[in-house]
Coordinates of C-alpha atoms and ligand atoms in Angstrom, one line a residue:
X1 CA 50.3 154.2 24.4
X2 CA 48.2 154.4 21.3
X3 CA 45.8 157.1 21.5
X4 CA 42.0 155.4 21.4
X5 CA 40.5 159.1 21.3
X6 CA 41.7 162.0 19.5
X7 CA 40.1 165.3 19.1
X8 CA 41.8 168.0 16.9
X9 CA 40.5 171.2 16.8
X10 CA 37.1 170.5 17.2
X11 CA 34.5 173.5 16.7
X12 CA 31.0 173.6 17.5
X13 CA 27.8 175.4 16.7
X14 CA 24.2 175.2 17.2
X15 CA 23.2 177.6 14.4
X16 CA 25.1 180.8 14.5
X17 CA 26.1 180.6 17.7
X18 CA 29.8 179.0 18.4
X19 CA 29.8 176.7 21.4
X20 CA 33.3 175.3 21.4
X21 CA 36.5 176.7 19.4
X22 CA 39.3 174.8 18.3
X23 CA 39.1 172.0 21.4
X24 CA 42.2 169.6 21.6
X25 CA 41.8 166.5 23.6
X26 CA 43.1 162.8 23.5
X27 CA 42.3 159.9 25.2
X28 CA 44.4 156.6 25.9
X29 CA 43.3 153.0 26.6
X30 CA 42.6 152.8 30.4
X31 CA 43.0 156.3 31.3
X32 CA 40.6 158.8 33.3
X33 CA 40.1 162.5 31.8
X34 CA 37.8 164.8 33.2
X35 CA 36.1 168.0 31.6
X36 CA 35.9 170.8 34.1
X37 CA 34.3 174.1 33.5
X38 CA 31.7 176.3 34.6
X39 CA 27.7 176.2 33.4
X40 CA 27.6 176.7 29.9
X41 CA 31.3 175.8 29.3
X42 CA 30.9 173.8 26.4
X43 CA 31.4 170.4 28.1
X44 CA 27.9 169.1 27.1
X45 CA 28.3 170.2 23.9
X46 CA 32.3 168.3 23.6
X47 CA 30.3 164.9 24.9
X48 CA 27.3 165.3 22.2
X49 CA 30.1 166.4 19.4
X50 CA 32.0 162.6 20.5
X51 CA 28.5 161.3 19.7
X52 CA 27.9 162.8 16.5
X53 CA 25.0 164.4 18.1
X54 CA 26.0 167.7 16.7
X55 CA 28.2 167.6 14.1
X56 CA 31.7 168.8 13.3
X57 CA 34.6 168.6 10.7
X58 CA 34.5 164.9 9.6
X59 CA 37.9 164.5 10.9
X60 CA 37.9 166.6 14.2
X61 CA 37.5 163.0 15.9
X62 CA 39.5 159.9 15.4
X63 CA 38.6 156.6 17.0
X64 CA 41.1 154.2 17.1
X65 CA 43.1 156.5 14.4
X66 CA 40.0 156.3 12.4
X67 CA 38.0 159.9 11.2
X68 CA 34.7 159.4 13.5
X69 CA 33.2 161.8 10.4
X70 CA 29.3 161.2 10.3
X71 CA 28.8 157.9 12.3
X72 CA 25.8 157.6 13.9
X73 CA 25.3 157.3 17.9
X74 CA 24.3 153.9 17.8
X75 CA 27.5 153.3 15.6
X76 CA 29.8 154.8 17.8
X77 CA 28.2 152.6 20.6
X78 CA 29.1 149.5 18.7
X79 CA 32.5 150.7 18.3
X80 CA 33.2 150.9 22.3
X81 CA 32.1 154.7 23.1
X82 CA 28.9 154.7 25.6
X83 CA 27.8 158.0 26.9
X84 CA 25.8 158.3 30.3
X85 CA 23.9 161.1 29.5
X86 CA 22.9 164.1 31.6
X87 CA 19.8 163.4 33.7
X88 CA 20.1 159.4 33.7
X89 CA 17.5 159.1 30.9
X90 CA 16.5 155.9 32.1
X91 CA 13.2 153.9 31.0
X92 CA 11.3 155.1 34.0
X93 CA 8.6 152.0 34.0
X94 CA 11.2 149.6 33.5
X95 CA 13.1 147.4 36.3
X96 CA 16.4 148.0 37.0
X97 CA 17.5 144.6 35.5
X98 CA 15.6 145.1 32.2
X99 CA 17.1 149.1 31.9
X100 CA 20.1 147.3 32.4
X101 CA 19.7 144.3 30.3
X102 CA 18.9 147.3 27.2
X103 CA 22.5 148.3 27.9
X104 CA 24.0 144.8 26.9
X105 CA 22.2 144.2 23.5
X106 CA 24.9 145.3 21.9
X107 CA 26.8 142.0 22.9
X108 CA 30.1 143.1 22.8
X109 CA 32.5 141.0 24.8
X110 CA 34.3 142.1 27.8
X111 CA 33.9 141.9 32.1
X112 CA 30.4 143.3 32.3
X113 CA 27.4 141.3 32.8
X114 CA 24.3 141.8 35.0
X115 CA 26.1 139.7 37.9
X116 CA 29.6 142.5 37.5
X117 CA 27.0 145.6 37.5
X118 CA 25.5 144.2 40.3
X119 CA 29.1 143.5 42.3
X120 CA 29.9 147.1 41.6
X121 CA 26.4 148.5 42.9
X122 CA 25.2 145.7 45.4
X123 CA 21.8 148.0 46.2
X124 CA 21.1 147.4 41.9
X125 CA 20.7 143.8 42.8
X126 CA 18.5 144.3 45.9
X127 CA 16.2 146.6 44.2
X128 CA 16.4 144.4 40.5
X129 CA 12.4 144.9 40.2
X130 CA 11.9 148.0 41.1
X131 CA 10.9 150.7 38.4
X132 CA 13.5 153.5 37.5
X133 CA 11.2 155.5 38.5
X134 CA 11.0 153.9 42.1
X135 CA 14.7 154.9 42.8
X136 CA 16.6 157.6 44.4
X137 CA 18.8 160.0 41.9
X138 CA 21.8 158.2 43.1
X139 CA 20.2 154.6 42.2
X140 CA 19.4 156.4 38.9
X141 CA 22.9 157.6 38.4
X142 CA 24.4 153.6 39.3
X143 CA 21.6 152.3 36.6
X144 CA 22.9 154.7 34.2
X145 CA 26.3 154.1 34.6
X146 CA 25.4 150.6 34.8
X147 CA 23.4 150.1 31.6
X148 CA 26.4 152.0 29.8
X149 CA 29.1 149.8 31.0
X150 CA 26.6 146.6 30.2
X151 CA 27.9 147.6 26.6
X152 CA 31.4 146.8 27.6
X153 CA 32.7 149.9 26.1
X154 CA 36.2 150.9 25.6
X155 CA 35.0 154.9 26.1
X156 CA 33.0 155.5 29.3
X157 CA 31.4 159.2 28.7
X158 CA 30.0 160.2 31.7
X159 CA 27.6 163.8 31.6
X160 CA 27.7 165.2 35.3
X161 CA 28.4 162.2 37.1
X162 CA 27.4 163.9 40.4
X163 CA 24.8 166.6 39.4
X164 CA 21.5 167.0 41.5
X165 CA 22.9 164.3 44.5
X166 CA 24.2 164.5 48.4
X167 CA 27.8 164.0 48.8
X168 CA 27.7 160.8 50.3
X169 CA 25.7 159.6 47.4
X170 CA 28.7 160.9 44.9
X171 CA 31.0 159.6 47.2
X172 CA 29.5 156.1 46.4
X173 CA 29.7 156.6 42.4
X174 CA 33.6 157.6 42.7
X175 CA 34.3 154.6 44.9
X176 CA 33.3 152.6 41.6
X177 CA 35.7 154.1 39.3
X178 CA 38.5 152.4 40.0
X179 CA 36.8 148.9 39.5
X180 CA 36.0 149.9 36.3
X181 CA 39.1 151.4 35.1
X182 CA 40.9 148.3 36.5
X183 CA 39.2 146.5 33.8
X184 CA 40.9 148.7 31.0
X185 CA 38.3 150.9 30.4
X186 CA 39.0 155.0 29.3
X187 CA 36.6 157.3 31.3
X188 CA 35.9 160.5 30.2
X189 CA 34.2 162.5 33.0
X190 CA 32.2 165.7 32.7
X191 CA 32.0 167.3 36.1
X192 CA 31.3 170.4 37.7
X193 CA 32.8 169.1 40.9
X194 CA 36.7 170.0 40.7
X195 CA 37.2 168.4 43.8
X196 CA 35.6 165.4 42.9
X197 CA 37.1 165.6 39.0
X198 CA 40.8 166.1 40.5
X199 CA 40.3 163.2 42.6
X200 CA 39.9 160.2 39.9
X201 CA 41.1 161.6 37.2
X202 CA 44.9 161.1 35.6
X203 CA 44.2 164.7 33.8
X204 CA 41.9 167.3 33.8
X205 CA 40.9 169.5 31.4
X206 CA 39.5 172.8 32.1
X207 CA 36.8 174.4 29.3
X208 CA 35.9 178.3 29.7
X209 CA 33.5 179.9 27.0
X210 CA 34.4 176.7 24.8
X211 CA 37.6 177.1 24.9
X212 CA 40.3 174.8 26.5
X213 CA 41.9 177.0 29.3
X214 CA 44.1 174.8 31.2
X215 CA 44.9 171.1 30.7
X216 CA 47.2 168.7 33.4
X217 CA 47.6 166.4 36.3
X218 CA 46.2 167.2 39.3
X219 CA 49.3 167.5 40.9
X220 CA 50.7 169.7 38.7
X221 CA 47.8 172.3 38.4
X222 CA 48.0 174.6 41.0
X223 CA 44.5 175.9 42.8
X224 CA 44.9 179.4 41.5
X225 CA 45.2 178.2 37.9
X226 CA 43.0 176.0 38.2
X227 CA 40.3 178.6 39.6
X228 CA 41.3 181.4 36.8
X229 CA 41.0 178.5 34.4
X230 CA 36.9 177.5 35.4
X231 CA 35.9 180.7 36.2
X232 CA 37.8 183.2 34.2
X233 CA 39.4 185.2 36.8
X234 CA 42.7 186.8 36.2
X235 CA 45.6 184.0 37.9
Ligands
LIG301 P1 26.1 172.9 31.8 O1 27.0 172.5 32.9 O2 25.2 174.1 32.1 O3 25.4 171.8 31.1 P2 28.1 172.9 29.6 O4 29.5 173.3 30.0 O5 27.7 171.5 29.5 O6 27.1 173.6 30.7 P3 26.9 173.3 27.1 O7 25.6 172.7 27.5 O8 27.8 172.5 26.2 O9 27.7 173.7 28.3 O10 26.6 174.7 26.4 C1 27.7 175.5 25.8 C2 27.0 176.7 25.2 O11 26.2 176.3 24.1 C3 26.1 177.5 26.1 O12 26.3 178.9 25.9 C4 24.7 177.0 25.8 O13 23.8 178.0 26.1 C5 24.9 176.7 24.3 N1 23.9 175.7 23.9 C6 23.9 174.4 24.4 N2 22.9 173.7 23.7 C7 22.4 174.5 22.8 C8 21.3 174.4 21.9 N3 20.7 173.2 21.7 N4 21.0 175.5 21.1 C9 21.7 176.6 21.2 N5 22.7 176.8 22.1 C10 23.0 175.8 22.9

């Protein structure tokens, strides 16, 4: 299959300091990849560099086949990439429906609609009036992913999917993965969870100090390499 995301030898800095080195990473239509790595890893930094939020060698990133070069967030989101960012960043005053609503103005075709976010999160649709601000971190997390997906992307960049919440609240943001890959769409998952990352994804890839340490399956990455490969330990 084509690849929809291609990322060649991507550095990253934020001044003199060198956040990622020489990063490899591709992405096909439909697939799930997650970004493992410990605090400070670099996977924040790989997300924002996708964006264009900090910026890189015009032709570390190909969309489509196409240099990514200096496009502009809001570019990128027309062109099928939405990121749910770290820490929801939702309007807070704002109902569910109309954070969500924001999400679609892009008006690209595709599956979602406020009636598919709210068959993938039924609770959205009870608490439709409610103010971000009036929901749990979980609720936050399903507006987030929500608004993103309201885009109809072909890229789903997800920052910490289960950061800050109880495990039965992740547990009910993984069961939604699979809907929305069934509909075609690539998912590229920034986790801190491996358990939860090697669950959904078709690969992992592992970042330590910026660098990629270990990339696979699931089932073919064995728990000791997969532990060196997060926190630096000798295998
Ligand atoms: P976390 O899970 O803690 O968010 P991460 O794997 O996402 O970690 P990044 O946030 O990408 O890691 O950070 C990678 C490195 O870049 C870290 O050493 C971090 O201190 C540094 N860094 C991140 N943002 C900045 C910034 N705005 N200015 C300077 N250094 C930064």
């Amino acid at each position: 299959m084509a690849e929809l995301l291609e990322i060649c030898a991507l550095d990253a800095h934020y001044g003199d300091f060198q956040a990622l080195f020489g990063v490899d990473l591709t992405l096909v239509g439909g697939e799930t990849v997650a970004v493992i790595g410990a605090n400070g890893a670099g996977k924040s930094t790989l997300m924002k560099s996708i964006m264009g939020l900090v910026k890189n060698r015009a032709d570390a990133i190909r969309l489509r086949g196409a240099p990514v070069g200096d496009r502009p967030a809001y570019r990128l989101a027309v062109d099928g990439v939405s990121l749910v960012p770290e820490g929801r960043r939702l309007f807070r005053s704002l109902s569910v429906a109309e954070n969500l609503v924001i999400g679609g103005r892009l008006k690209r075709p595709g599956h979602w609609s406020l009636a598919t976010v709210y068959g993938l999160f039924p609770v959205l649709k009870e608490r439709c009036h409610a103010p971000a601000e009036a929901l749990s971190g979980g609720q936050r997390q399903m507006v987030a992913i929500g608004r993103a997906l309201m885009a109809n992307p072909d890229i789903l960049m997800i920052d910490e999917a289960s950061l800050g919440l109880a495990p039965t609240v992740v547990k009910d943001i993984y069961r939604a993965f699979p809907a929305i890959r069934a509909e075609g769409t690539a998912i590229l998952l920034v986790e801190q969870d491996i358990a939860q990352a090697m669950g959904v994804a078709d690969r992992v890839v592992c970042l330590q100090e910026g660098r990629v340490a270990l990339e696979g399956a699931p089932g073919e990455l064995g728990r000791e390499a997969i532990t060196a490969a997060y926190f630096g330990a000798a295998p």
